[in-house]
Short mmCIF file of C-alpha atoms and ligand atoms in Angstrom, two decimals:
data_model
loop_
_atom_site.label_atom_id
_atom_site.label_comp_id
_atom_site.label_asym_id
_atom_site.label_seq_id
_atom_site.Cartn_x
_atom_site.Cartn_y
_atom_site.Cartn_z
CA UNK A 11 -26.74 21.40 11.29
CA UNK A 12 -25.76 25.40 10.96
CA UNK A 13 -26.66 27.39 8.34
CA UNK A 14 -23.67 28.99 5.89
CA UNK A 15 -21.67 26.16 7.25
CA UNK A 16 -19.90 23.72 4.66
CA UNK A 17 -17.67 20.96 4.91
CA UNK A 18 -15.42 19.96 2.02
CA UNK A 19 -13.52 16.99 1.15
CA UNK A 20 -10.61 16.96 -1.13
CA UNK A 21 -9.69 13.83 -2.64
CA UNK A 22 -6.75 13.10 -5.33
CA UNK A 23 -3.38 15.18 -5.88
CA UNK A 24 -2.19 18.24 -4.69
CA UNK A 25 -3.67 19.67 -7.80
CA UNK A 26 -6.96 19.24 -6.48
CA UNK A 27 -6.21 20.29 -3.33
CA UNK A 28 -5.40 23.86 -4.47
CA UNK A 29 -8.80 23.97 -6.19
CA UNK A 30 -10.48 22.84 -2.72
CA UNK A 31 -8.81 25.55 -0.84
CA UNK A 32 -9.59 28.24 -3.30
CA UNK A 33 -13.39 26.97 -3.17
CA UNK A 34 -13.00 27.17 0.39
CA UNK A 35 -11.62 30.77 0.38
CA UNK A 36 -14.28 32.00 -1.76
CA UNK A 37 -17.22 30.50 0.51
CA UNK A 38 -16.07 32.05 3.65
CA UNK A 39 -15.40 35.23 2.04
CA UNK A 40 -18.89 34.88 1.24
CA UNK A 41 -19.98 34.70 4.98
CA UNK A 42 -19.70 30.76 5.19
CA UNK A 43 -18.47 28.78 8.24
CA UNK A 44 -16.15 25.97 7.58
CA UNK A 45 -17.05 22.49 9.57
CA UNK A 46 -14.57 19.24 9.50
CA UNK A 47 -18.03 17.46 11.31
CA UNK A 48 -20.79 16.93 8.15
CA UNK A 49 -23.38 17.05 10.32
CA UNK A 50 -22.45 20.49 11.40
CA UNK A 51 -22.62 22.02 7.54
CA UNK A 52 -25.57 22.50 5.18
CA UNK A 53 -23.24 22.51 2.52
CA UNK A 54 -21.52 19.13 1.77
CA UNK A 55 -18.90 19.57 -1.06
CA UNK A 56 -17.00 16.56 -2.36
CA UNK A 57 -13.96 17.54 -4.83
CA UNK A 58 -13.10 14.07 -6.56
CA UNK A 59 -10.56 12.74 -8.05
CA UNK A 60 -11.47 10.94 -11.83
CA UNK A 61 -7.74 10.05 -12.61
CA UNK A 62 -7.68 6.15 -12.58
CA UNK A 63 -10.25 3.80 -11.53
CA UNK A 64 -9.81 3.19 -8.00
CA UNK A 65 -9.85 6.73 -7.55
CA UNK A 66 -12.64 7.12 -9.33
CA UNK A 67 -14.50 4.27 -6.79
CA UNK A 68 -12.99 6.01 -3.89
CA UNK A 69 -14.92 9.71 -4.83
CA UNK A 70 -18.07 7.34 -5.93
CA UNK A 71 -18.04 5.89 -2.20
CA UNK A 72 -17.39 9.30 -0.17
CA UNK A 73 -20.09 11.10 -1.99
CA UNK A 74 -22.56 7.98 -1.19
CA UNK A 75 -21.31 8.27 2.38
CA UNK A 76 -22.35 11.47 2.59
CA UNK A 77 -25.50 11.21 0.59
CA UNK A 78 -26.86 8.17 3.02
CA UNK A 79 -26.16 10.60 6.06
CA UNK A 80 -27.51 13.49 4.43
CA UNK A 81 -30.43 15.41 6.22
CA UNK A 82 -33.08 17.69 4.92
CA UNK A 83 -32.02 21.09 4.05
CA UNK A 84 -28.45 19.77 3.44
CA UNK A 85 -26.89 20.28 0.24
CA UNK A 86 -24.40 17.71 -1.85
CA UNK A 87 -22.49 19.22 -4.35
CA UNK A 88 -20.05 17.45 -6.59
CA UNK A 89 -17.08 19.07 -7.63
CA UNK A 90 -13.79 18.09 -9.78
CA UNK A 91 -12.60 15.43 -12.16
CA UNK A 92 -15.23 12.93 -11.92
CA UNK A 93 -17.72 14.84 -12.29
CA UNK A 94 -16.32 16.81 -15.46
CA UNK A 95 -15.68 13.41 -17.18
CA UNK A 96 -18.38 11.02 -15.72
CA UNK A 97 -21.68 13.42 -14.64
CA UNK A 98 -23.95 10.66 -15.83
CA UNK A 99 -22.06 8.25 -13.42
CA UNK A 100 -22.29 10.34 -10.51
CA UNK A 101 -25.94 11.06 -10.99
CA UNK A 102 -26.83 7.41 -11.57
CA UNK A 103 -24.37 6.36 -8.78
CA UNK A 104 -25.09 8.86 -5.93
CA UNK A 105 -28.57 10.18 -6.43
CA UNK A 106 -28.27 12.41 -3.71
CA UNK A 107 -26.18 14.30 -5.41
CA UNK A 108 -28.10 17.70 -5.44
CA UNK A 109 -25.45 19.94 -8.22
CA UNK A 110 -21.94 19.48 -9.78
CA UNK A 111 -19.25 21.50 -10.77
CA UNK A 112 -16.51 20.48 -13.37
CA UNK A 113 -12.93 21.16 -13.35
CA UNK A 114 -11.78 24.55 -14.10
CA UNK A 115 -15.22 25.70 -12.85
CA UNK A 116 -14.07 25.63 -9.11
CA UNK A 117 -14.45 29.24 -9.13
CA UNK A 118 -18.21 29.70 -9.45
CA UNK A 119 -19.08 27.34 -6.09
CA UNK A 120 -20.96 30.54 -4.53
CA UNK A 121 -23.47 30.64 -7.23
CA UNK A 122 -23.80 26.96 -7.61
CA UNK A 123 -24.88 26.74 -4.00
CA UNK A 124 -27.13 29.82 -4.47
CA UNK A 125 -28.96 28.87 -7.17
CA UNK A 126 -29.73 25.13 -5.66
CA UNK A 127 -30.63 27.35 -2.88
CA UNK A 128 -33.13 29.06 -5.51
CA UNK A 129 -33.41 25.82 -6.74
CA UNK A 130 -34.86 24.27 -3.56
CA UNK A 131 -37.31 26.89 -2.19
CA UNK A 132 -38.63 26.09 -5.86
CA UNK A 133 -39.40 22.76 -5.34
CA UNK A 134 -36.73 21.50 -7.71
CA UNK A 135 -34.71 19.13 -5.92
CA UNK A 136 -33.38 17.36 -8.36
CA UNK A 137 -31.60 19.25 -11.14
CA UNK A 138 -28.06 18.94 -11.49
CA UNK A 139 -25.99 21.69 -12.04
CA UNK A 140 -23.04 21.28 -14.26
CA UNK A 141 -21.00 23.34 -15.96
CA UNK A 142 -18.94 22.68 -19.26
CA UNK A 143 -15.31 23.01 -18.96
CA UNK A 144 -14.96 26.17 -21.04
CA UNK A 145 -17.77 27.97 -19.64
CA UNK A 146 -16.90 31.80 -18.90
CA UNK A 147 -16.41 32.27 -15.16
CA UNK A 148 -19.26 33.86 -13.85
CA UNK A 149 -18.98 36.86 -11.98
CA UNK A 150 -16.55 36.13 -10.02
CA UNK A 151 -13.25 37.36 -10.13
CA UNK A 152 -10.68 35.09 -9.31
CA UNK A 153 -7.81 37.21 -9.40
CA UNK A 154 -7.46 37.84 -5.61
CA UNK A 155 -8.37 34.20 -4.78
CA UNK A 156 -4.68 32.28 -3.28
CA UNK A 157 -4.43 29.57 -5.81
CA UNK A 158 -2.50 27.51 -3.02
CA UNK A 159 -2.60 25.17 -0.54
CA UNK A 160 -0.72 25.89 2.94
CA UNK A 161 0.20 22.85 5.23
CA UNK A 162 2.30 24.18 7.68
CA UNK A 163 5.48 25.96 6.44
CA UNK A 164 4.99 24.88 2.69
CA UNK A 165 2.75 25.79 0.09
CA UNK A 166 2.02 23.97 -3.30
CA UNK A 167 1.05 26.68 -5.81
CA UNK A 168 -0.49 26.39 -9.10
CA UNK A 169 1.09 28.29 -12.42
CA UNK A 170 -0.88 26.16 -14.79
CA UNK A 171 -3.93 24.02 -15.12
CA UNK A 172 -4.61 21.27 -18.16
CA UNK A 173 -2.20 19.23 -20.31
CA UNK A 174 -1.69 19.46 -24.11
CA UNK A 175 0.75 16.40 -24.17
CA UNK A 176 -0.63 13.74 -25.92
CA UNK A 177 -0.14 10.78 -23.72
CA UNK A 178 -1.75 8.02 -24.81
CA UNK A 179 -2.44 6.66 -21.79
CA UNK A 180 -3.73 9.49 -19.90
CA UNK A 181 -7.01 10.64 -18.93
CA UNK A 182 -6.07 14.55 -17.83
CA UNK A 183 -6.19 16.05 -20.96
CA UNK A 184 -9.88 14.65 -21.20
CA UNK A 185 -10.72 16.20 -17.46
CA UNK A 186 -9.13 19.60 -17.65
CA UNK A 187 -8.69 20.44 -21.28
CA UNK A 188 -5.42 21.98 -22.70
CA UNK A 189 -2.66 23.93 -20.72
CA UNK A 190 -4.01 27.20 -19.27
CA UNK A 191 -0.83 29.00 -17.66
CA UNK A 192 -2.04 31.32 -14.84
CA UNK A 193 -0.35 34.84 -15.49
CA UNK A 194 3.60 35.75 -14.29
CA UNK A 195 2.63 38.63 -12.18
CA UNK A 196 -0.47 36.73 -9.93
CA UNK A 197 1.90 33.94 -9.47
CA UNK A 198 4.57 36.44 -7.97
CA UNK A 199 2.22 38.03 -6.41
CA UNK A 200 1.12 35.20 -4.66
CA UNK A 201 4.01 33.49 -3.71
CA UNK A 202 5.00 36.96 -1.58
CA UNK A 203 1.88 36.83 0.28
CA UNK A 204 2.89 33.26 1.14
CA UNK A 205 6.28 34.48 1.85
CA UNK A 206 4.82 37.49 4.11
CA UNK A 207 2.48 34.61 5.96
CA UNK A 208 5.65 32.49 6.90
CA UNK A 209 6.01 29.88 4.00
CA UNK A 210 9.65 29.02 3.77
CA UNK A 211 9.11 26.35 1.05
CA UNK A 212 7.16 26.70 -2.32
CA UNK A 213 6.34 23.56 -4.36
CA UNK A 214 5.45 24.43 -7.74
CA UNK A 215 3.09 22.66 -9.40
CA UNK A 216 1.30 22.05 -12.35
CA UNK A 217 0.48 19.30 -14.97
CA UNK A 218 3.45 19.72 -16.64
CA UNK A 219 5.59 22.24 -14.97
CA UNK A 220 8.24 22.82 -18.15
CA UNK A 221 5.10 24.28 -20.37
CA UNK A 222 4.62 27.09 -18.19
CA UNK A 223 4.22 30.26 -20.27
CA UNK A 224 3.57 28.26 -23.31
CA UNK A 225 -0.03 29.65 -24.14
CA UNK A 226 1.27 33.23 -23.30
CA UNK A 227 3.73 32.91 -26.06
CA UNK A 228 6.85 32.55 -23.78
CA UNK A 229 9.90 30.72 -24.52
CA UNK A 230 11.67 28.91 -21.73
CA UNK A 231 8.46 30.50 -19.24
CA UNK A 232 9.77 28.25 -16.26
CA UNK A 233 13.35 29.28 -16.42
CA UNK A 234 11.86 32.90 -16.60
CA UNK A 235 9.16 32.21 -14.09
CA UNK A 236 11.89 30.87 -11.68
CA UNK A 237 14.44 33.96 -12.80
CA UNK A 238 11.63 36.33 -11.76
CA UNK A 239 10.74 34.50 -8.17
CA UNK A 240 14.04 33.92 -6.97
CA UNK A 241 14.51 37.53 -7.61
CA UNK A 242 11.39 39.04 -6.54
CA UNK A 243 10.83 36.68 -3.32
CA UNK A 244 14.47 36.44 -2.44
CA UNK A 245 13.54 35.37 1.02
CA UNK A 246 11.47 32.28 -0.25
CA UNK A 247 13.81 29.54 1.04
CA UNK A 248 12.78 26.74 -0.66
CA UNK A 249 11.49 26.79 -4.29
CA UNK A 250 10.89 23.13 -5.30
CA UNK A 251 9.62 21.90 -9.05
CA UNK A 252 7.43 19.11 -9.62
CA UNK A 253 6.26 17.01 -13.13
CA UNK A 254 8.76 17.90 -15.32
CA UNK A 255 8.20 16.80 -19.03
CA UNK A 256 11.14 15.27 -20.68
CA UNK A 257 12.62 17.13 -23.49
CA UNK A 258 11.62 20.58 -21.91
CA UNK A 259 14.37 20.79 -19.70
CA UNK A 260 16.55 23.55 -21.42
CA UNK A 261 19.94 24.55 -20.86
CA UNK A 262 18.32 28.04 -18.91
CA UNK A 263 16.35 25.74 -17.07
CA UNK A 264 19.40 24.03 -15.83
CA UNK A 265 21.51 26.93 -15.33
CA UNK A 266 18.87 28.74 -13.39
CA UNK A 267 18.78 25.58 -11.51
CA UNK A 268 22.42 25.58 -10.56
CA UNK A 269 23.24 29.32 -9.98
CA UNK A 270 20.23 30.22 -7.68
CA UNK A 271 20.49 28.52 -4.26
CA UNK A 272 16.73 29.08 -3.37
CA UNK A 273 15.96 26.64 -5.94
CA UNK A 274 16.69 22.76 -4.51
CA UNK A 275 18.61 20.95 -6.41
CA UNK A 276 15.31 18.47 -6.65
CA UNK A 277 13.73 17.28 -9.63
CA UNK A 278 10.84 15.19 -10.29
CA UNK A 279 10.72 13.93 -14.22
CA UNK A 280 8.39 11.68 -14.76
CA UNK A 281 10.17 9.27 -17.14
CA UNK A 282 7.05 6.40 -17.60
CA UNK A 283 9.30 3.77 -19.50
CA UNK A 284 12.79 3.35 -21.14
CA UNK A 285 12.38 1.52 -23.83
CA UNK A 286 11.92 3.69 -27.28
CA UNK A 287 9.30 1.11 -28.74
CA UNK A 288 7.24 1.28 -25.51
CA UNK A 289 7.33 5.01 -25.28
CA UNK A 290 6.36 5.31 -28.50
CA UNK A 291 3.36 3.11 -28.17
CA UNK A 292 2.51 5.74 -25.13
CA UNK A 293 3.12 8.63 -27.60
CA UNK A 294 5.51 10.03 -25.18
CA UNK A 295 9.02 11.59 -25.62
CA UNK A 296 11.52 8.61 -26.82
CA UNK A 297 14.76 9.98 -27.28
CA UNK A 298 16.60 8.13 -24.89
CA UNK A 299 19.76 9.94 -25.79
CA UNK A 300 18.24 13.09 -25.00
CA UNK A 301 17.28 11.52 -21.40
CA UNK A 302 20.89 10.44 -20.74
CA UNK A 303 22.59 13.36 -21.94
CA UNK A 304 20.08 15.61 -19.96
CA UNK A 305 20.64 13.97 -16.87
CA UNK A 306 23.83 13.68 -16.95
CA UNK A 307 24.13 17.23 -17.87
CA UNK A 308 22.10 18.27 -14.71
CA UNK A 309 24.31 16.25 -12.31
CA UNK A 310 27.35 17.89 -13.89
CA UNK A 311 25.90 21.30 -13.31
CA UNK A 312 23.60 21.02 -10.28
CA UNK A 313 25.60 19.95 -7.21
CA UNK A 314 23.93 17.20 -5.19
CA UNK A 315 20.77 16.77 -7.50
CA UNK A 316 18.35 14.59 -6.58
CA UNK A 317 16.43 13.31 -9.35
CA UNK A 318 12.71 11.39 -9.11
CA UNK A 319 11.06 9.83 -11.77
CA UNK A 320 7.86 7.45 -12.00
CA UNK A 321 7.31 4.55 -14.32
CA UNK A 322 4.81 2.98 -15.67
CA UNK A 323 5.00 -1.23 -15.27
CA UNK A 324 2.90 -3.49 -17.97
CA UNK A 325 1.57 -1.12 -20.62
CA UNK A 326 0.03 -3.02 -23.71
CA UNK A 327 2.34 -5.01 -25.53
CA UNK A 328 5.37 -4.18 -22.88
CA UNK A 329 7.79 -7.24 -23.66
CA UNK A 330 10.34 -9.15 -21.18
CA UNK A 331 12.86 -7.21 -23.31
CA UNK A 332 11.17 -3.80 -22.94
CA UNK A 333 11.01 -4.60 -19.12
CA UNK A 334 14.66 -5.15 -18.85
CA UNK A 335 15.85 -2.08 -20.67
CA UNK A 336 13.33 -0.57 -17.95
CA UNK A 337 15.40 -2.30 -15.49
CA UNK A 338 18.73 -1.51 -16.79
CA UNK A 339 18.12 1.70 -17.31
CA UNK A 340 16.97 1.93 -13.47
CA UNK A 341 20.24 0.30 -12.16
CA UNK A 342 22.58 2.30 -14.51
CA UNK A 343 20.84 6.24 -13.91
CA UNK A 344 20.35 5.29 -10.24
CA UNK A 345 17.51 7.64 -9.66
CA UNK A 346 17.41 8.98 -6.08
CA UNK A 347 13.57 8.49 -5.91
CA UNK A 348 11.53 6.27 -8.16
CA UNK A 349 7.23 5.73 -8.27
CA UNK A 350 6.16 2.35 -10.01
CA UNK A 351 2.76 2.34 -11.21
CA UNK A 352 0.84 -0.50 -12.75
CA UNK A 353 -0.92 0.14 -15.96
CA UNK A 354 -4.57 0.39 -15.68
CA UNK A 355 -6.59 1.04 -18.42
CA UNK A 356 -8.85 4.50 -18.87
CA UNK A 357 -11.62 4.29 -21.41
CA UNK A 358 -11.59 7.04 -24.39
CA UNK A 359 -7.89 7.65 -24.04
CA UNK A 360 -5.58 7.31 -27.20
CA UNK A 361 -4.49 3.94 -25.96
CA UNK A 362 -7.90 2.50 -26.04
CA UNK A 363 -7.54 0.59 -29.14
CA UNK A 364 -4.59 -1.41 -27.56
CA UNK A 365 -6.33 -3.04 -24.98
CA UNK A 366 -4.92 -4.15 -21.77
CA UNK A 367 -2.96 -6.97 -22.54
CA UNK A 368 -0.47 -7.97 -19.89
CA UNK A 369 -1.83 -10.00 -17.45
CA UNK A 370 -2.53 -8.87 -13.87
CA UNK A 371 0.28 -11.04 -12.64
CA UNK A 372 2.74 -10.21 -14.92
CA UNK A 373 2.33 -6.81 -13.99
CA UNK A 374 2.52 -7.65 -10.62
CA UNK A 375 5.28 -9.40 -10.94
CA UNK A 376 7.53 -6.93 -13.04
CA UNK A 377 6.15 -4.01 -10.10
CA UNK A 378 7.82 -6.06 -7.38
CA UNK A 379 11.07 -6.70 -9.44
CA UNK A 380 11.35 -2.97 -10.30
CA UNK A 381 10.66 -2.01 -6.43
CA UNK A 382 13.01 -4.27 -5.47
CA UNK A 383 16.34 -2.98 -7.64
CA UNK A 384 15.04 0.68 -6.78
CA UNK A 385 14.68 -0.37 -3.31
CA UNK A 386 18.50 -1.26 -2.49
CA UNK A 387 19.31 1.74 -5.02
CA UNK A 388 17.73 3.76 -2.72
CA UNK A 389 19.19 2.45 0.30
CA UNK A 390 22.92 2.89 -0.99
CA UNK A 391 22.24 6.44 -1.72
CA UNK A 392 20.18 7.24 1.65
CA UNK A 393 23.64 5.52 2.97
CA UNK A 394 25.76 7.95 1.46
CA UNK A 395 24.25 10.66 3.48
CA UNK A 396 25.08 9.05 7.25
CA UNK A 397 27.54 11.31 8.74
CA UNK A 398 26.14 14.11 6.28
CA UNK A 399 24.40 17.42 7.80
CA UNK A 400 20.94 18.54 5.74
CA UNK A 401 18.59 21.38 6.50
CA UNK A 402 15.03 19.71 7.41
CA UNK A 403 11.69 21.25 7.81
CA UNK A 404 9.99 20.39 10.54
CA UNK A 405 6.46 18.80 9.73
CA UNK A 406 5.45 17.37 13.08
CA UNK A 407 6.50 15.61 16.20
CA UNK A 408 5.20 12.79 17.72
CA UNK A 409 6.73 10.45 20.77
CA UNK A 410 9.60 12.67 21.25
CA UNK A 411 11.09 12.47 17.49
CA UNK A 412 10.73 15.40 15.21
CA UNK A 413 9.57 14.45 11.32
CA UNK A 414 10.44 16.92 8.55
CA UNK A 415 11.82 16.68 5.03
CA UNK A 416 14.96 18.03 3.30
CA UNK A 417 15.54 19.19 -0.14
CA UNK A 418 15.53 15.21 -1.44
CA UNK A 419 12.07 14.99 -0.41
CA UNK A 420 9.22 16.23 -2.13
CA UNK A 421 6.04 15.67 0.44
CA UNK A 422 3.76 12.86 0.19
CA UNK A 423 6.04 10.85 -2.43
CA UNK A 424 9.36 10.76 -1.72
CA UNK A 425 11.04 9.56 2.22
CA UNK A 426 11.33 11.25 5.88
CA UNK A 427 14.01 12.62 8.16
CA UNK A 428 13.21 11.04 11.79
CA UNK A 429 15.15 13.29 14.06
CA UNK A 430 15.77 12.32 17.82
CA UNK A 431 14.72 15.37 20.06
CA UNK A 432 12.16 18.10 19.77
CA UNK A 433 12.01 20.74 17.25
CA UNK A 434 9.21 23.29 16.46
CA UNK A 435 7.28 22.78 13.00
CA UNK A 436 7.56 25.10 10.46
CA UNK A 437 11.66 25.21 11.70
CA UNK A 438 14.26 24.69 9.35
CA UNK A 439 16.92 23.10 11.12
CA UNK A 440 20.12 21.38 10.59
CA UNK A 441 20.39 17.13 11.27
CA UNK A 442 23.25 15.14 11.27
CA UNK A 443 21.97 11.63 9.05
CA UNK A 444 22.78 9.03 11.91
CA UNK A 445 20.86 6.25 9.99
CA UNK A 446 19.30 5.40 6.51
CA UNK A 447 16.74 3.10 5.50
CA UNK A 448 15.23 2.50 2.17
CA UNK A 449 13.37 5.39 2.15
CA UNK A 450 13.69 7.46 5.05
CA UNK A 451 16.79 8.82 6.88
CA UNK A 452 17.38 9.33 10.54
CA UNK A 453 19.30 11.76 12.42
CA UNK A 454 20.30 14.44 15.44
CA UNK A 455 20.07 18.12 15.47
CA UNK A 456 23.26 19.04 14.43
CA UNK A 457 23.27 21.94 16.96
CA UNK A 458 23.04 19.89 20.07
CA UNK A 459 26.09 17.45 19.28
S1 LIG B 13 2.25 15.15 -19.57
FE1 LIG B 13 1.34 14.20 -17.75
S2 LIG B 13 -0.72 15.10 -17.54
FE2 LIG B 13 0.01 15.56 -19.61
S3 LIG B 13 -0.85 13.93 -20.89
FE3 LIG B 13 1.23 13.28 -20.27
S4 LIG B 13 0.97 12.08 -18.37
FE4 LIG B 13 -0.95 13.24 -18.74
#
């Protein structure tokens, strides 16, 4: 073990992972070492994930890993969702859990670790550190801390933490309080130093994307967030937007959309259901009008748009009927890219009082039917592309193919481009599509044919 040395794991979304890196970036500008070997690091940090229940197990069973192997002088500290909404299960789970940090509270890690330094030459082993959500930050300023996470030549960056939708099926609200929308100016800030340091594409992200600039008293913030970076980074290549809330997508929105080329024609808008009753029971947006109009609007304007969405299969009191509007709707939007998820129920959310009716397989069963209409959807459109060129971005290479992503594919979710030959990561290159497959594409450089 080395002193100043920690090792952090980040579990959960990408949301997370931008809180992880700026905890990182804020230990070793205070002089700490960073170790992927535990055994190396006297600080042990777990940032978990709190979302849904198996994620919840999964944090629960890398912090006990940890705590079993954990040696004398070594500190575990508990950071993130579970511990802002479950402390009590942590500490009664993992006992050798020595401090924990909520959400929103990522930026106070150096004292945390200081004062369970303090802590421990006291003889006080065992108190728990935790800090309410809406604690003022203290003394540190946060300002010139990269609220991003870099994997190779793409960067997701945060412009907003927290939800105020009122989804009743949701536990985020409960973990990270209402929208907080980071300011204009540190966002464009940031996304040139990422520019300057060789990002070429920059995923934004937040809980819901289309509130940005809500809380500063903006109207339409993301159009005038994305007016303001494709103007001020103009050699950003990529600028991709995630979690889209339906019935926020304005007409600037779209227009910015389809008159500024560094902005892919991507969208990901997380639809949950299509049936008006069953949205309503998940207090969610259910104008279905609005939905078709919008997106056919956006296909009209934006050329090539590809359009995600995720659903939500088997929420309480979902009927065969429901279902198969669900379905219809599927086969008649033809979405490029769709996530099924099964409902599982979260304690202390709004839907609470309806139970969790549908039976395991019934869910299970309407999940595979779903996957399997999206799944030759999906093929027929990956189809359309053979013979097409794209731009990809080179992610990695392994056994003489090249793996990278185009503008269709947001990473981690969505599909692949499997290119024959060698290219360099971080390039942006163009590939013929030779081949398609239900989720993933294959092709050639299109410079060497
Ligand atoms: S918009 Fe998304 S994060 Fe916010 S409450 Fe709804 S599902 Fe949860």
């Amino acid at each position: 073990m080395k002193e100043n040395t920690f090792h952090l794991v980040s579990l959960g979304c990408a949301k997370n992972t931008v809180d992880s890196d700026s905890m990182a970036q804020l230990l070793l500008r205070d002089g700490y070492n960073a170790s992927e070997d535990p055994a190396l690091a006297d600080v042990l940090i777990v940032n978990t994930c709190g979302f849904i229940g198996p994620s919840r197990d999964e944090s629960i069973g890398v912090l006990r890993e940890l705590a079993e192997e954990k040696e004398e002088g070594q500190l575990l500290i508990a950071a993130g969702c579970l511990t802002q909404r479950f402390s009590e299960l942590v500490a009664q789970e993992v006992p050798g859990v020595d401090g924990m940090l909520g959400t929103r509270r990522w930026m106070d890690i150096v004292q945390v670790v200081k004062k369970l330094r303090n802590m421990r030459n006291n003889y006080r082993p065992e108190v728990l550190y935790h800090l309410p959500e809406n604690a003022k930050t203290v003394g540190t300023d946060e300002s010139d801390i990269l609220r991003a996470n870099v994997f190779g030549a793409s960067a997701y960056l945060k412009i907003a933490d927290g939800c105020r939708r009122p989804c009743a099926f949701c536990s985020i609200p409960l973990i990270k309080g209402t929208a907080v929308s980071r300011p204009l100016e540190a966002i464009l800030e940031e996304a040139q130093i990422l520019s300057d340091n060789g990002v070429r594409e920059l995923i934004l992200i937040a809980q819901d994307t289309t509130d940005y600039g809500h809380d500063l008293g903006m109207k339409d913030g993301l159009a005038i967030l994305l007016e303001e970076l494709t103007d001020s980074v103009a050699e950003m290549e990529w600028i991709r937007i995630m979690y889209a809330y339906p019935g926020y997508v304005t007409d600037r929105m779209i227009d910015v959309m389809a008159s500024r080329p560094q902005i892919l024609p991507y969208l990901d808008i997380p639809l949950q259901h299509a049936a008006p009753m069953a949205l309503r029971r998940m207090k969610r947006p259910a104008n279905m009008d609005w939905v078709h109009k919008t997106l056919a609007k956006m296909r009209e304007r934006i050329e090539n748009l590809a359009i995600r969405t995720t659903f939500i299969v088997g929420y309480p009191g979902e009927t065969e009927e429901e279902f198969q509007a669900l379905l219809d709707f599927i086969e008649e939007t033809r979405f490029d890219r769709v996530g099924a998820f099964q409902f599982s129920f979260e304690p202390g959310t709004t839907s609470e009082p309806l139970g969790d009716p549908v039976p395991a397989e019934v869910k299970e069963e309407r999940w595979e039917r779903l996957m399997e209409i999206q799944q030759k959807i999906s093929l027929q459109i990956n189809q359309s592309f053979v013979g097409k060129t794209l731009d990809v971005l080179i992610e990695g290479f392994d056994d003489g193919i090249a793996i990278g992503r185009s503008y269709r594919d947001a990473p981690e979710i969505d599909g692949l481009v499997l290119i024959e030959g060698e290219a360099e990561i971080g390039a942006m290159v163009p590939v013929r599509i030779t081949g398609a497959m239900a989720y993933d594409l294959t092709g050639v450089l299109a410079e060497t044919n």
